[in-house]
Amino acid sequence: MNKRFLQNVLFAPADSSLLPSNFHLKSKAFLVHKLSESTHLFFTNSLQSSILKLGFASDTFTINRLINSHVKLRETNTARKLFDEMPEPNVVSWTSVISGFNDTGQPQTALSMFQKMHQDKSVPPNEFTYASVFKACSALAESRIGKSIHARLEMSGRRSNTVVSSSLLDMYGKCNDVETARRVFESMIGCGRNVVSWTSMITAYAQNARGHEAIELFRTFNADTTSLDRPNQFMLASVISACSSLGRLQWGKVAHGVVTHGGYETNHVVATSLLDMYAKCGSLSCAEKIFLRISRHSVISYTSMIMAKAKHGLGEAALQLFDEMVAKRIRPNYVTLLAVLHACSHSGLVAEGLGYLNSMVEKHGVVPDPRHYTCVVDMLGRFGRVDEAYELAKTIEVGAEQGALLWGALLSAGRLHGRVDIVCDASKRLIQSNQQVTSAYVALSNAYAVAGGWEDSESLRLEMRRGGNVKERACSWIEIKDSVYAFHAGDLSCDESGEVVRFMKDLEKRMKERGHRGSSSMMTSSSVFVDVDEEAKEEIVSLHCERLALAFGLIHLPEGSTIRIMNNLRMCRDCHEAFKLISGIVEREIVVRDVNRFHCFKDGSCTCRDFW
């Protein structure tokens, strides 16, 4: 602290007219300089006192710097009071306060300030004002207001500015309006597209389930030899996220190479994204290597690794990792506890799971919400304690979206354990709430069929067709080199279908030699087979999409390499039993990612230990 300066502050004469003529200019420059350096509220308040005593209360330039200083210190209420007392605020004054409300998580107040500025009409917004307002719209996902402000921007003629266009692009991306975001992006050609705008567009694709386009745009960015811009950590994290969602391990490895080349391996955000990508692409060993290289762990990196182990059926290892995290005094959040409960659910650790649920508040300060209870319902249901799961489900107050997950979990449990009564109630609740309607109709129809109610079953299917509810078609895909090959159940339209069928028949023969007969239980099989003999049923099951993908992979991938298959639905028990046997026959590791978890088949067994 400058003691001489404070003395001048404390003993400055009240009448500024008594000071030398050049004193104001020197003092003003000194105050503005000190305000830009201030990182402590006490110092800023001292400078504010000096500003008032030296007669700068009406000086817009100086007060703007004072407002900025308070904004940097997140003292937005003080900044707002100073603004309200200004006789003639200019565009910098307005923009500073709007930005301050944005930075302190008050985007709605930021928009209200902009509306007042618009109504005032004495001060037109500049490009930084617009950028701040679009940031507020992004935070609120307010595309309607954003489009209205966008229209004002077009009329102002300021849209060619890179800062404004980038913030506009980011807003549309976060409001899930990817097409408009792309139009803004394309309009920036020739007027300053930079790494920020490219990152915003790539992120928009990645966050809106359009991973292929995110990766293609990233390739275009890297191929541009005229640009000096290189990928930053945010762009790389988005690209890696796109690879995760698509299950594209080869592309993920290419992105990892770019990360290494750019020197971003030690960046925490990028490292955590890589960890998540390898885990979601079925390469847990690579995910573990990334985790061990992270020098300073956070709740995010630990949570990602715990969830990875949970998804791969390594419940005990996930819980050990959680204990390690707590021992390091890294405080778990609600997502961490969800990952822990998920680990218990998928590994049959019911007692441990209930223990974690009951101690969340006391030990970790996390109040269980419907997501945690839904996980416990799923856990109880998987373990066969369906009645307990059902009673718990009835006590949970949930909205429509979370209710779909809750009753969907109970529906699966009822189907798994042959509880027609539970299947019926869960299906009806889902249909009434207009959630997961197609799967609920199918499950209810199958339940009626199993109970012998063929007329009710057929009536439901007719109602389902009339309502336009089409069952999601099962699809599996496999990555070979730089290409992805997709297969649908029963579809033999690929060019090599003849070779695939011959290979599958040979596998079926070798499986039967080892005693494989497939599932005979209609409630545990993937479908209810009505009036279908055993031979026909075997043929239907052999054409499941995951088996087609497996055969294709075994034909085309090098001997000894791991086969990785992605599946959009839950793996059926028939295929699960077959894959266990096939892994031993072909002496290959087979990794399947279904809608819920990973199955790692090796030497005739699966990491899920037949519990999923």
PDB file of N, CA, C and O in Angstrom, residues 194-246:
ATOM      1  N   ASN A 194     -11.634 -16.712 -36.544  1.00  0.00           N
ATOM      2  CA  ASN A 194     -10.442 -17.056 -35.776  1.00  0.00           C
ATOM      3  C   ASN A 194     -10.681 -18.352 -34.999  1.00  0.00           C
ATOM      4  O   ASN A 194     -11.715 -18.991 -35.139  1.00  0.00           O
ATOM      5  N   VAL A 195      -9.732 -18.721 -34.158  1.00  0.00           N
ATOM      6  CA  VAL A 195      -9.830 -19.985 -33.430  1.00  0.00           C
ATOM      7  C   VAL A 195     -11.048 -20.002 -32.504  1.00  0.00           C
ATOM      8  O   VAL A 195     -11.652 -21.054 -32.260  1.00  0.00           O
ATOM      9  N   VAL A 196     -11.465 -18.821 -32.022  1.00  0.00           N
ATOM     10  CA  VAL A 196     -12.642 -18.742 -31.152  1.00  0.00           C
ATOM     11  C   VAL A 196     -13.910 -19.101 -31.922  1.00  0.00           C
ATOM     12  O   VAL A 196     -14.748 -19.885 -31.452  1.00  0.00           O
ATOM     13  N   SER A 197     -14.075 -18.547 -33.116  1.00  0.00           N
ATOM     14  CA  SER A 197     -15.268 -18.824 -33.911  1.00  0.00           C
ATOM     15  C   SER A 197     -15.292 -20.278 -34.387  1.00  0.00           C
ATOM     16  O   SER A 197     -16.347 -20.920 -34.380  1.00  0.00           O
ATOM     17  N   TRP A 198     -14.130 -20.797 -34.799  1.00  0.00           N
ATOM     18  CA  TRP A 198     -14.063 -22.209 -35.188  1.00  0.00           C
ATOM     19  C   TRP A 198     -14.420 -23.106 -34.002  1.00  0.00           C
ATOM     20  O   TRP A 198     -15.178 -24.082 -34.144  1.00  0.00           O
ATOM     21  N   THR A 199     -13.898 -22.763 -32.835  1.00  0.00           N
ATOM     22  CA  THR A 199     -14.185 -23.560 -31.628  1.00  0.00           C
ATOM     23  C   THR A 199     -15.673 -23.521 -31.291  1.00  0.00           C
ATOM     24  O   THR A 199     -16.263 -24.555 -30.946  1.00  0.00           O
ATOM     25  N   SER A 200     -16.282 -22.344 -31.399  1.00  0.00           N
ATOM     26  CA  SER A 200     -17.715 -22.221 -31.093  1.00  0.00           C
ATOM     27  C   SER A 200     -18.555 -23.095 -32.017  1.00  0.00           C
ATOM     28  O   SER A 200     -19.503 -23.754 -31.577  1.00  0.00           O
ATOM     29  N   MET A 201     -18.203 -23.130 -33.303  1.00  0.00           N
ATOM     30  CA  MET A 201     -18.974 -23.922 -34.258  1.00  0.00           C
ATOM     31  C   MET A 201     -18.778 -25.418 -34.035  1.00  0.00           C
ATOM     32  O   MET A 201     -19.730 -26.199 -34.065  1.00  0.00           O
ATOM     33  N   ILE A 202     -17.538 -25.810 -33.780  1.00  0.00           N
ATOM     34  CA  ILE A 202     -17.251 -27.224 -33.502  1.00  0.00           C
ATOM     35  C   ILE A 202     -17.970 -27.663 -32.232  1.00  0.00           C
ATOM     36  O   ILE A 202     -18.570 -28.744 -32.173  1.00  0.00           O
ATOM     37  N   THR A 203     -17.940 -26.802 -31.214  1.00  0.00           N
ATOM     38  CA  THR A 203     -18.615 -27.113 -29.946  1.00  0.00           C
ATOM     39  C   THR A 203     -20.117 -27.216 -30.137  1.00  0.00           C
ATOM     40  O   THR A 203     -20.774 -28.089 -29.534  1.00  0.00           O
ATOM     41  N   ALA A 204     -20.688 -26.346 -30.961  1.00  0.00           N
ATOM     42  CA  ALA A 204     -22.132 -26.392 -31.236  1.00  0.00           C
ATOM     43  C   ALA A 204     -22.524 -27.748 -31.817  1.00  0.00           C
ATOM     44  O   ALA A 204     -23.520 -28.355 -31.411  1.00  0.00           O
ATOM     45  N   TYR A 205     -21.732 -28.239 -32.760  1.00  0.00           N
ATOM     46  CA  TYR A 205     -22.009 -29.560 -33.333  1.00  0.00           C
ATOM     47  C   TYR A 205     -21.853 -30.658 -32.282  1.00  0.00           C
ATOM     48  O   TYR A 205     -22.696 -31.539 -32.153  1.00  0.00           O
ATOM     49  N   ALA A 206     -20.755 -30.600 -31.521  1.00  0.00           N
ATOM     50  CA  ALA A 206     -20.473 -31.649 -30.534  1.00  0.00           C
ATOM     51  C   ALA A 206     -21.546 -31.724 -29.460  1.00  0.00           C
ATOM     52  O   ALA A 206     -21.937 -32.812 -29.037  1.00  0.00           O
ATOM     53  N   GLN A 207     -22.048 -30.560 -29.023  1.00  0.00           N
ATOM     54  CA  GLN A 207     -23.025 -30.537 -27.936  1.00  0.00           C
ATOM     55  C   GLN A 207     -24.455 -30.809 -28.401  1.00  0.00           C
ATOM     56  O   GLN A 207     -25.349 -30.947 -27.580  1.00  0.00           O
ATOM     57  N   ASN A 208     -24.650 -30.894 -29.709  1.00  0.00           N
ATOM     58  CA  ASN A 208     -25.990 -31.161 -30.237  1.00  0.00           C
ATOM     59  C   ASN A 208     -26.053 -32.481 -30.995  1.00  0.00           C
ATOM     60  O   ASN A 208     -26.816 -32.635 -31.947  1.00  0.00           O
ATOM     61  N   ALA A 209     -25.244 -33.445 -30.524  1.00  0.00           N
ATOM     62  CA  ALA A 209     -25.264 -34.821 -31.049  1.00  0.00           C
ATOM     63  C   ALA A 209     -24.982 -34.862 -32.557  1.00  0.00           C
ATOM     64  O   ALA A 209     -25.554 -35.673 -33.277  1.00  0.00           O
ATOM     65  N   ARG A 210     -24.112 -33.988 -33.026  1.00  0.00           N
ATOM     66  CA  ARG A 210     -23.720 -33.981 -34.435  1.00  0.00           C
ATOM     67  C   ARG A 210     -22.199 -34.088 -34.513  1.00  0.00           C
ATOM     68  O   ARG A 210     -21.497 -33.255 -35.062  1.00  0.00           O
ATOM     69  N   GLY A 211     -21.734 -35.170 -33.887  1.00  0.00           N
ATOM     70  CA  GLY A 211     -20.296 -35.380 -33.758  1.00  0.00           C
ATOM     71  C   GLY A 211     -19.557 -35.493 -35.073  1.00  0.00           C
ATOM     72  O   GLY A 211     -18.428 -35.025 -35.206  1.00  0.00           O
ATOM     73  N   HIS A 212     -20.193 -36.136 -36.079  1.00  0.00           N
ATOM     74  CA  HIS A 212     -19.535 -36.289 -37.377  1.00  0.00           C
ATOM     75  C   HIS A 212     -19.189 -34.922 -37.977  1.00  0.00           C
ATOM     76  O   HIS A 212     -18.074 -34.715 -38.491  1.00  0.00           O
ATOM     77  N   GLU A 213     -20.140 -33.993 -37.891  1.00  0.00           N
ATOM     78  CA  GLU A 213     -19.903 -32.664 -38.448  1.00  0.00           C
ATOM     79  C   GLU A 213     -18.850 -31.902 -37.650  1.00  0.00           C
ATOM     80  O   GLU A 213     -18.065 -31.126 -38.221  1.00  0.00           O
ATOM     81  N   ALA A 214     -18.823 -32.135 -36.324  1.00  0.00           N
ATOM     82  CA  ALA A 214     -17.797 -31.497 -35.479  1.00  0.00           C
ATOM     83  C   ALA A 214     -16.406 -31.951 -35.924  1.00  0.00           C
ATOM     84  O   ALA A 214     -15.478 -31.135 -36.062  1.00  0.00           O
ATOM     85  N   ILE A 215     -16.274 -33.244 -36.162  1.00  0.00           N
ATOM     86  CA  ILE A 215     -14.964 -33.794 -36.545  1.00  0.00           C
ATOM     87  C   ILE A 215     -14.577 -33.346 -37.950  1.00  0.00           C
ATOM     88  O   ILE A 215     -13.414 -33.012 -38.207  1.00  0.00           O
ATOM     89  N   GLU A 216     -15.533 -33.323 -38.863  1.00  0.00           N
ATOM     90  CA  GLU A 216     -15.240 -32.867 -40.229  1.00  0.00           C
ATOM     91  C   GLU A 216     -14.800 -31.404 -40.243  1.00  0.00           C
ATOM     92  O   GLU A 216     -13.880 -31.018 -40.974  1.00  0.00           O
ATOM     93  N   LEU A 217     -15.452 -30.583 -39.415  1.00  0.00           N
ATOM     94  CA  LEU A 217     -15.079 -29.163 -39.345  1.00  0.00           C
ATOM     95  C   LEU A 217     -13.684 -29.008 -38.747  1.00  0.00           C
ATOM     96  O   LEU A 217     -12.895 -28.147 -39.164  1.00  0.00           O
ATOM     97  N   PHE A 218     -13.361 -29.842 -37.774  1.00  0.00           N
ATOM     98  CA  PHE A 218     -12.031 -29.834 -37.163  1.00  0.00           C
ATOM     99  C   PHE A 218     -10.973 -30.196 -38.210  1.00  0.00           C
ATOM    100  O   PHE A 218      -9.899 -29.595 -38.254  1.00  0.00           O
ATOM    101  N   ARG A 219     -11.300 -31.180 -39.049  1.00  0.00           N
ATOM    102  CA  ARG A 219     -10.380 -31.557 -40.124  1.00  0.00           C
ATOM    103  C   ARG A 219     -10.160 -30.386 -41.091  1.00  0.00           C
ATOM    104  O   ARG A 219      -9.035 -30.124 -41.530  1.00  0.00           O
ATOM    105  N   THR A 220     -11.249 -29.693 -41.414  1.00  0.00           N
ATOM    106  CA  THR A 220     -11.153 -28.536 -42.316  1.00  0.00           C
ATOM    107  C   THR A 220     -10.259 -27.457 -41.700  1.00  0.00           C
ATOM    108  O   THR A 220      -9.429 -26.850 -42.381  1.00  0.00           O
ATOM    109  N   PHE A 221     -10.445 -27.220 -40.414  1.00  0.00           N
ATOM    110  CA  PHE A 221      -9.635 -26.216 -39.707  1.00  0.00           C
ATOM    111  C   PHE A 221      -8.158 -26.582 -39.769  1.00  0.00           C
ATOM    112  O   PHE A 221      -7.299 -25.740 -40.044  1.00  0.00           O
ATOM    113  N   ASN A 222      -7.849 -27.842 -39.513  1.00  0.00           N
ATOM    114  CA  ASN A 222      -6.450 -28.280 -39.513  1.00  0.00           C
ATOM    115  C   ASN A 222      -5.837 -28.272 -40.906  1.00  0.00           C
ATOM    116  O   ASN A 222      -4.622 -28.115 -41.060  1.00  0.00           O
ATOM    117  N   ALA A 223      -6.686 -28.452 -41.920  1.00  0.00           N
ATOM    118  CA  ALA A 223      -6.181 -28.509 -43.302  1.00  0.00           C
ATOM    119  C   ALA A 223      -5.910 -27.127 -43.893  1.00  0.00           C
ATOM    120  O   ALA A 223      -5.295 -27.015 -44.954  1.00  0.00           O
ATOM    121  N   ASP A 224      -6.364 -26.082 -43.203  1.00  0.00           N
ATOM    122  CA  ASP A 224      -6.197 -24.715 -43.711  1.00  0.00           C
ATOM    123  C   ASP A 224      -4.758 -24.244 -43.480  1.00  0.00           C
ATOM    124  O   ASP A 224      -4.387 -23.854 -42.368  1.00  0.00           O
ATOM    125  N   THR A 225      -3.955 -24.306 -44.525  1.00  0.00           N
ATOM    126  CA  THR A 225      -2.539 -23.934 -44.400  1.00  0.00           C
ATOM    127  C   THR A 225      -2.313 -22.427 -44.400  1.00  0.00           C
ATOM    128  O   THR A 225      -1.219 -21.951 -44.087  1.00  0.00           O
ATOM    129  N   THR A 226      -3.358 -21.668 -44.753  1.00  0.00           N
ATOM    130  CA  THR A 226      -3.213 -20.204 -44.798  1.00  0.00           C
ATOM    131  C   THR A 226      -3.374 -19.566 -43.419  1.00  0.00           C
ATOM    132  O   THR A 226      -3.003 -18.412 -43.223  1.00  0.00           O
ATOM    133  N   SER A 227      -3.956 -20.305 -42.489  1.00  0.00           N
ATOM    134  CA  SER A 227      -4.216 -19.740 -41.155  1.00  0.00           C
ATOM    135  C   SER A 227      -3.068 -20.068 -40.205  1.00  0.00           C
ATOM    136  O   SER A 227      -2.513 -21.171 -40.226  1.00  0.00           O
ATOM    137  N   LEU A 228      -2.734 -19.101 -39.364  1.00  0.00           N
ATOM    138  CA  LEU A 228      -1.706 -19.302 -38.344  1.00  0.00           C
ATOM    139  C   LEU A 228      -2.307 -19.830 -37.045  1.00  0.00           C
ATOM    140  O   LEU A 228      -1.578 -20.197 -36.121  1.00  0.00           O
ATOM    141  N   ASP A 229      -3.650 -19.856 -36.960  1.00  0.00           N
ATOM    142  CA  ASP A 229      -4.325 -20.332 -35.756  1.00  0.00           C
ATOM    143  C   ASP A 229      -4.101 -21.828 -35.572  1.00  0.00           C
ATOM    144  O   ASP A 229      -4.157 -22.602 -36.530  1.00  0.00           O
ATOM    145  N   ARG A 230      -3.864 -22.227 -34.348  1.00  0.00           N
ATOM    146  CA  ARG A 230      -3.737 -23.638 -34.009  1.00  0.00           C
ATOM    147  C   ARG A 230      -4.838 -24.006 -33.025  1.00  0.00           C
ATOM    148  O   ARG A 230      -5.375 -23.131 -32.340  1.00  0.00           O
ATOM    149  N   PRO A 231      -5.208 -25.273 -32.944  1.00  0.00           N
ATOM    150  CA  PRO A 231      -6.283 -25.661 -32.013  1.00  0.00           C
ATOM    151  C   PRO A 231      -5.923 -25.290 -30.579  1.00  0.00           C
ATOM    152  O   PRO A 231      -4.777 -25.452 -30.166  1.00  0.00           O
ATOM    153  N   ASN A 232      -6.899 -24.766 -29.847  1.00  0.00           N
ATOM    154  CA  ASN A 232      -6.676 -24.503 -28.426  1.00  0.00           C
ATOM    155  C   ASN A 232      -7.316 -25.612 -27.588  1.00  0.00           C
ATOM    156  O   ASN A 232      -7.925 -26.539 -28.119  1.00  0.00           O
ATOM    157  N   GLN A 233      -7.187 -25.502 -26.278  1.00  0.00           N
ATOM    158  CA  GLN A 233      -7.667 -26.577 -25.415  1.00  0.00           C
ATOM    159  C   GLN A 233      -9.179 -26.765 -25.483  1.00  0.00           C
ATOM    160  O   GLN A 233      -9.685 -27.883 -25.355  1.00  0.00           O
ATOM    161  N   PHE A 234      -9.913 -25.673 -25.716  1.00  0.00           N
ATOM    162  CA  PHE A 234     -11.371 -25.756 -25.768  1.00  0.00           C
ATOM    163  C   PHE A 234     -11.836 -26.477 -27.037  1.00  0.00           C
ATOM    164  O   PHE A 234     -12.755 -27.290 -27.000  1.00  0.00           O
ATOM    165  N   MET A 235     -11.176 -26.169 -28.151  1.00  0.00           N
ATOM    166  CA  MET A 235     -11.496 -26.855 -29.400  1.00  0.00           C
ATOM    167  C   MET A 235     -11.191 -28.347 -29.277  1.00  0.00           C
ATOM    168  O   MET A 235     -12.001 -29.202 -29.663  1.00  0.00           O
ATOM    169  N   LEU A 236     -10.038 -28.664 -28.748  1.00  0.00           N
ATOM    170  CA  LEU A 236      -9.637 -30.062 -28.619  1.00  0.00           C
ATOM    171  C   LEU A 236     -10.573 -30.832 -27.692  1.00  0.00           C
ATOM    172  O   LEU A 236     -10.952 -31.975 -27.976  1.00  0.00           O
ATOM    173  N   ALA A 237     -10.986 -30.206 -26.596  1.00  0.00           N
ATOM    174  CA  ALA A 237     -11.923 -30.862 -25.673  1.00  0.00           C
ATOM    175  C   ALA A 237     -13.247 -31.158 -26.368  1.00  0.00           C
ATOM    176  O   ALA A 237     -13.842 -32.222 -26.165  1.00  0.00           O
ATOM    177  N   SER A 238     -13.719 -30.234 -27.216  1.00  0.00           N
ATOM    178  CA  SER A 238     -14.981 -30.448 -27.939  1.00  0.00           C
ATOM    179  C   SER A 238     -14.858 -31.571 -28.965  1.00  0.00           C
ATOM    180  O   SER A 238     -15.764 -32.390 -29.121  1.00  0.00           O
ATOM    181  N   VAL A 239     -13.736 -31.600 -29.680  1.00  0.00           N
ATOM    182  CA  VAL A 239     -13.516 -32.654 -30.682  1.00  0.00           C
ATOM    183  C   VAL A 239     -13.430 -34.017 -30.003  1.00  0.00           C
ATOM    184  O   VAL A 239     -14.015 -35.003 -30.474  1.00  0.00           O
ATOM    185  N   ILE A 240     -12.720 -34.081 -28.898  1.00  0.00           N
ATOM    186  CA  ILE A 240     -12.590 -35.336 -28.156  1.00  0.00           C
ATOM    187  C   ILE A 240     -13.961 -35.782 -27.645  1.00  0.00           C
ATOM    188  O   ILE A 240     -14.298 -36.967 -27.670  1.00  0.00           O
ATOM    189  N   SER A 241     -14.769 -34.823 -27.198  1.00  0.00           N
ATOM    190  CA  SER A 241     -16.136 -35.124 -26.750  1.00  0.00           C
ATOM    191  C   SER A 241     -16.973 -35.705 -27.887  1.00  0.00           C
ATOM    192  O   SER A 241     -17.766 -36.633 -27.688  1.00  0.00           O
ATOM    193  N   ALA A 242     -16.789 -35.168 -29.101  1.00  0.00           N
ATOM    194  CA  ALA A 242     -17.510 -35.688 -30.272  1.00  0.00           C
ATOM    195  C   ALA A 242     -17.108 -37.132 -30.548  1.00  0.00           C
ATOM    196  O   ALA A 242     -17.959 -37.986 -30.848  1.00  0.00           O
ATOM    197  N   CYS A 243     -15.817 -37.424 -30.435  1.00  0.00           N
ATOM    198  CA  CYS A 243     -15.339 -38.804 -30.620  1.00  0.00           C
ATOM    199  C   CYS A 243     -15.942 -39.728 -29.566  1.00  0.00           C
ATOM    200  O   CYS A 243     -16.292 -40.881 -29.864  1.00  0.00           O
ATOM    201  N   SER A 244     -16.085 -39.222 -28.342  1.00  0.00           N
ATOM    202  CA  SER A 244     -16.681 -40.015 -27.254  1.00  0.00           C
ATOM    203  C   SER A 244     -18.113 -40.401 -27.576  1.00  0.00           C
ATOM    204  O   SER A 244     -18.512 -41.562 -27.440  1.00  0.00           O
ATOM    205  N   SER A 245     -18.905 -39.411 -27.991  1.00  0.00           N
ATOM    206  CA  SER A 245     -20.326 -39.661 -28.234  1.00  0.00           C
ATOM    207  C   SER A 245     -20.533 -40.618 -29.402  1.00  0.00           C
ATOM    208  O   SER A 245     -21.503 -41.372 -29.435  1.00  0.00           O
ATOM    209  N   LEU A 246     -19.618 -40.591 -30.372  1.00  0.00           N
ATOM    210  CA  LEU A 246     -19.733 -41.471 -31.538  1.00  0.00           C
ATOM    211  C   LEU A 246     -19.095 -42.835 -31.308  1.00  0.00           C
ATOM    212  O   LEU A 246     -19.304 -43.756 -32.102  1.00  0.00           O
TER     213      LEU A 246
END
